[in-house]
Amino acid sequence: KKKISIAIDGPSAAGKSTIAKMVAKKENFIYIDTGAMYRSVAFYCIKNHIDLNDEQAVEQAISNIQIRLTADNKVYLNDEDVSLQIRTDEVSLGASCVSKYQAVRTFLVDEQRKVAETGNVILDGRDIGTVVLPHADLKIYQIASVETRAKRRYLENKERGLEADLETIKKEIEQRDYQDMHRAISPLKKADDAIELDTSNMTLEEVVDQVLTLINKTR
Ligand code: C5P
């Protein structure tokens, strides 16, 4: 039986990881949260007082970074559980900053491809369908209005016990989208063969069902 790979890309807080996790659970796929990897690099730099704008310094830091994603969706940075710490606004913007560096992308894309070879996988991020897995069996480009996304992230943060302010979140999302779409290397864009899914007026269950239907068509 052939291995199936699914790519979900789209702007920040579009609900990609929520959907990917639910689909992975239902289909028993390996889920790879690639954003968590960029976040971990940013978090490492912030923690070690490395200037995120100093490309050379960030590049040097990479050799000291080991990231591990577990089956229960925990994120380990050099064997420390950073799952919650990488979800702050500071780390979100930091990730968007370090993700523009070639050395960071090469390091993480290699890791992502290695894991992707191990079985049926679903990856979410910004460049999965365009760069990481250009031959993915199914590519989804998941979008939602900025209002919807900000509201969802607001509720998510509150649930996680993180401080949440709707306007701040909206600004942060807009800034990241702009940066991610306008960077020189692997900018966020819909792959030509990706299916666009606007989830603004859809429930989680509807989105999951839609993706499951699309997966079944690839078999
Ligand atoms: O998906 P998430 O919001 O956790 O990603 C954080 C940041 O990491 C993004 O804003 C983007 O700059 C970067 N990223 C990326 N490529 C990916 C995943 C995330 O550049 N595949």
Coordinates of C-alpha atoms and ligand atoms in Angstrom, one line a residue:
K1 CA 0.0 0.0 0.0
K2 CA 1.3 3.4 -0.9
K3 CA 2.0 6.1 1.7
I4 CA -0.2 9.1 1.6
S5 CA 0.9 12.6 2.3
I6 CA -1.3 15.6 2.9
A7 CA -0.3 19.2 2.9
I8 CA -2.3 21.9 4.6
D9 CA -1.1 25.5 4.0
G10 CA -2.6 28.9 4.7
P11 CA -2.4 32.1 6.6
S12 CA -1.9 32.3 10.4
A13 CA -4.6 31.1 12.7
A14 CA -6.8 29.7 9.9
G15 CA -7.3 26.6 11.9
K16 CA -4.9 24.4 10.0
S17 CA -3.4 22.6 13.0
T18 CA -6.8 22.0 14.6
I19 CA -8.1 20.3 11.4
A20 CA -4.8 18.5 10.8
K21 CA -4.8 17.0 14.3
M22 CA -8.5 15.9 14.0
V23 CA -7.9 14.3 10.6
A24 CA -4.7 12.6 11.8
K25 CA -6.5 11.1 14.7
K26 CA -9.4 9.8 12.6
E27 CA -7.1 8.4 9.8
N28 CA -4.3 7.4 12.1
F29 CA -1.8 9.6 10.2
I30 CA 1.3 11.2 11.7
Y31 CA 0.8 14.9 12.2
I32 CA 3.7 17.3 11.8
D33 CA 3.2 20.8 13.1
T34 CA 5.9 22.6 11.1
G35 CA 5.0 26.0 12.6
A36 CA 6.0 24.5 16.0
M37 CA 9.4 23.9 14.6
Y38 CA 9.9 27.5 13.5
R39 CA 8.5 28.6 16.8
S40 CA 11.0 26.4 18.6
V41 CA 13.9 28.0 16.8
A42 CA 12.6 31.5 17.7
F43 CA 12.0 30.5 21.3
Y44 CA 15.6 29.1 21.6
C45 CA 17.0 32.4 20.3
I46 CA 14.9 34.6 22.5
K47 CA 15.8 32.5 25.5
N48 CA 19.5 32.6 24.7
H49 CA 19.4 36.4 24.0
I50 CA 20.3 35.9 20.3
D51 CA 19.1 38.8 18.2
L52 CA 16.5 37.5 15.8
N53 CA 17.5 40.1 13.3
D54 CA 21.0 38.9 13.2
E55 CA 20.9 36.2 10.5
Q56 CA 24.4 34.9 11.1
A57 CA 23.8 34.5 14.9
V58 CA 20.5 32.7 14.3
E59 CA 22.3 30.5 11.7
Q60 CA 25.0 29.6 14.2
A61 CA 22.4 28.8 16.8
I62 CA 20.8 26.1 14.7
S63 CA 23.6 23.6 15.4
N64 CA 22.5 23.7 19.1
I65 CA 18.9 23.0 18.4
Q66 CA 17.1 19.7 18.4
I67 CA 13.4 19.6 18.0
R68 CA 11.1 16.6 18.6
L69 CA 7.4 16.4 18.0
T70 CA 5.7 13.6 19.8
A71 CA 2.6 11.5 18.9
D72 CA 0.6 13.3 21.6
N73 CA 1.4 16.6 20.0
K74 CA 4.0 17.9 22.5
V75 CA 7.0 19.9 21.3
Y76 CA 10.4 19.2 22.8
L77 CA 13.3 21.6 22.3
N78 CA 16.6 20.0 23.4
D79 CA 14.5 17.6 25.6
E80 CA 12.5 20.4 27.3
D81 CA 8.8 20.5 26.8
V82 CA 8.1 23.9 25.3
S83 CA 4.6 23.1 24.0
L84 CA 3.0 26.0 25.8
Q85 CA 5.9 28.5 25.8
I86 CA 6.1 28.6 22.0
R87 CA 2.5 29.9 21.8
T88 CA 3.0 33.5 22.9
D89 CA 2.6 36.5 20.6
E90 CA 6.3 37.2 21.0
V91 CA 7.3 33.8 19.8
S92 CA 4.7 33.9 16.9
L93 CA 6.3 37.1 15.5
G94 CA 9.8 35.7 16.3
A95 CA 9.0 32.6 14.3
S96 CA 7.9 34.7 11.4
C97 CA 11.2 36.6 11.6
V98 CA 13.6 33.6 11.7
S99 CA 11.5 31.7 9.1
K100 CA 12.8 34.1 6.4
Y101 CA 16.4 32.8 6.7
Q102 CA 17.6 30.2 4.3
A103 CA 19.6 28.2 6.8
V104 CA 16.6 27.9 9.2
R105 CA 14.4 26.7 6.4
T106 CA 16.9 24.2 5.0
F107 CA 17.4 22.7 8.5
L108 CA 13.7 22.4 9.2
V109 CA 12.5 21.3 5.7
D110 CA 15.1 18.5 5.9
E111 CA 13.7 17.3 9.2
Q112 CA 10.1 17.6 7.9
R113 CA 10.9 15.5 4.8
K114 CA 12.6 12.8 6.9
V115 CA 9.6 12.4 9.1
A116 CA 7.3 12.6 6.1
E117 CA 8.9 9.5 4.6
T118 CA 8.1 7.3 7.6
G119 CA 4.4 6.8 7.0
N120 CA 1.0 8.3 6.2
V121 CA 1.5 12.0 7.1
I122 CA -0.3 15.3 7.4
L123 CA 1.8 18.4 7.6
D124 CA 0.6 21.9 8.1
G125 CA 2.5 25.1 7.5
R126 CA 3.1 27.8 4.8
D127 CA 5.3 26.0 2.2
I128 CA 4.3 22.3 2.5
G129 CA 2.5 22.1 -0.9
T130 CA 4.9 24.4 -2.7
V131 CA 8.3 23.3 -1.3
V132 CA 8.4 20.6 1.4
L133 CA 6.1 18.1 -0.4
P134 CA 5.5 19.3 -3.9
H135 CA 4.2 15.8 -4.8
A136 CA 1.8 15.5 -1.9
D137 CA -1.3 13.4 -2.6
L138 CA -3.6 16.1 -1.4
K139 CA -3.0 19.8 -1.0
I140 CA -5.4 22.1 0.9
Y141 CA -5.1 25.8 1.1
Q142 CA -7.1 26.7 4.2
I143 CA -8.3 30.3 4.6
A144 CA -10.7 32.3 6.7
S145 CA -11.4 36.0 7.1
V146 CA -9.1 37.9 9.4
E147 CA -12.0 38.6 11.8
T148 CA -12.8 34.9 12.1
R149 CA -9.2 34.0 12.6
A150 CA -8.6 36.6 15.3
K151 CA -11.7 35.4 17.2
R152 CA -10.7 31.8 17.0
R153 CA -7.2 32.5 18.2
Y154 CA -8.5 34.7 21.0
L155 CA -10.7 31.9 22.3
E156 CA -7.8 29.4 21.9
N157 CA -5.4 31.6 23.9
K158 CA -8.0 32.1 26.6
E159 CA -8.5 28.4 26.9
R160 CA -4.7 27.8 27.1
G161 CA -4.6 30.4 29.9
L162 CA -2.6 32.8 27.8
E163 CA -3.4 36.5 27.9
A164 CA -5.6 37.5 25.0
D165 CA -6.6 40.8 23.5
L166 CA -8.6 40.7 20.3
E167 CA -7.2 43.8 18.6
T168 CA -3.6 42.8 19.5
I169 CA -4.2 39.3 18.1
K170 CA -5.7 40.7 14.9
K171 CA -2.7 43.0 14.3
E172 CA -0.2 40.2 15.0
I173 CA -2.0 37.9 12.5
E174 CA -2.0 40.6 9.8
Q175 CA 1.6 41.4 10.4
R176 CA 2.6 37.8 10.1
D177 CA 0.5 37.2 7.0
Y178 CA 2.2 40.1 5.3
Q179 CA 5.7 39.0 6.3
D180 CA 5.1 35.4 5.4
M181 CA 3.6 36.3 2.0
H182 CA 6.3 38.8 1.1
R183 CA 9.5 37.0 2.1
A184 CA 12.0 36.1 -0.7
I185 CA 12.3 32.4 0.2
S186 CA 9.3 30.0 0.2
P187 CA 6.7 32.7 0.7
L188 CA 3.2 31.7 1.7
K189 CA 1.1 31.1 -1.5
K190 CA -1.4 28.6 -2.7
A191 CA 0.2 25.8 -4.8
D192 CA -1.3 25.6 -8.3
D193 CA -2.8 22.2 -7.5
A194 CA -4.0 23.0 -4.0
I195 CA -7.7 23.0 -3.2
E196 CA -8.8 26.2 -1.5
L197 CA -11.0 25.8 1.5
D198 CA -12.6 28.9 3.0
T199 CA -13.6 27.9 6.5
S200 CA -15.0 31.3 7.6
N201 CA -18.6 30.0 7.7
M202 CA -17.8 26.3 8.4
T203 CA -17.8 24.4 11.6
L204 CA -14.8 22.2 12.6
E205 CA -16.8 19.1 11.8
E206 CA -17.7 20.4 8.3
V207 CA -14.1 21.2 7.5
V208 CA -12.9 17.8 8.8
D209 CA -15.6 16.0 6.8
Q210 CA -14.6 17.9 3.7
V211 CA -10.9 17.0 4.1
L212 CA -11.8 13.3 4.8
T213 CA -13.9 13.2 1.6
L214 CA -11.0 14.7 -0.4
I215 CA -8.5 12.1 1.2
N216 CA -10.8 9.2 0.2
K217 CA -10.8 10.5 -3.4
T218 CA -7.0 10.2 -3.5
R219 CA -7.0 6.5 -2.5
Ligands
C5P1 O1 1.8 27.9 11.8 P1 2.4 28.8 12.9 O2 1.5 30.0 13.1 O3 2.7 28.1 14.2 O4 3.8 29.3 12.3 C1 4.6 30.3 12.9 C2 5.4 31.0 11.8 O5 6.4 30.0 11.3 C3 4.7 31.5 10.6 O6 4.1 32.8 10.8 C4 5.7 31.4 9.5 O7 6.5 32.6 9.5 C5 6.6 30.3 9.9 N1 6.3 29.0 9.2 C6 6.9 28.9 7.9 N2 6.8 27.8 7.2 C7 6.0 26.8 7.7 C8 5.4 26.9 9.0 C9 5.6 28.0 9.7 O8 7.6 29.8 7.5 N3 5.9 25.6 7.0

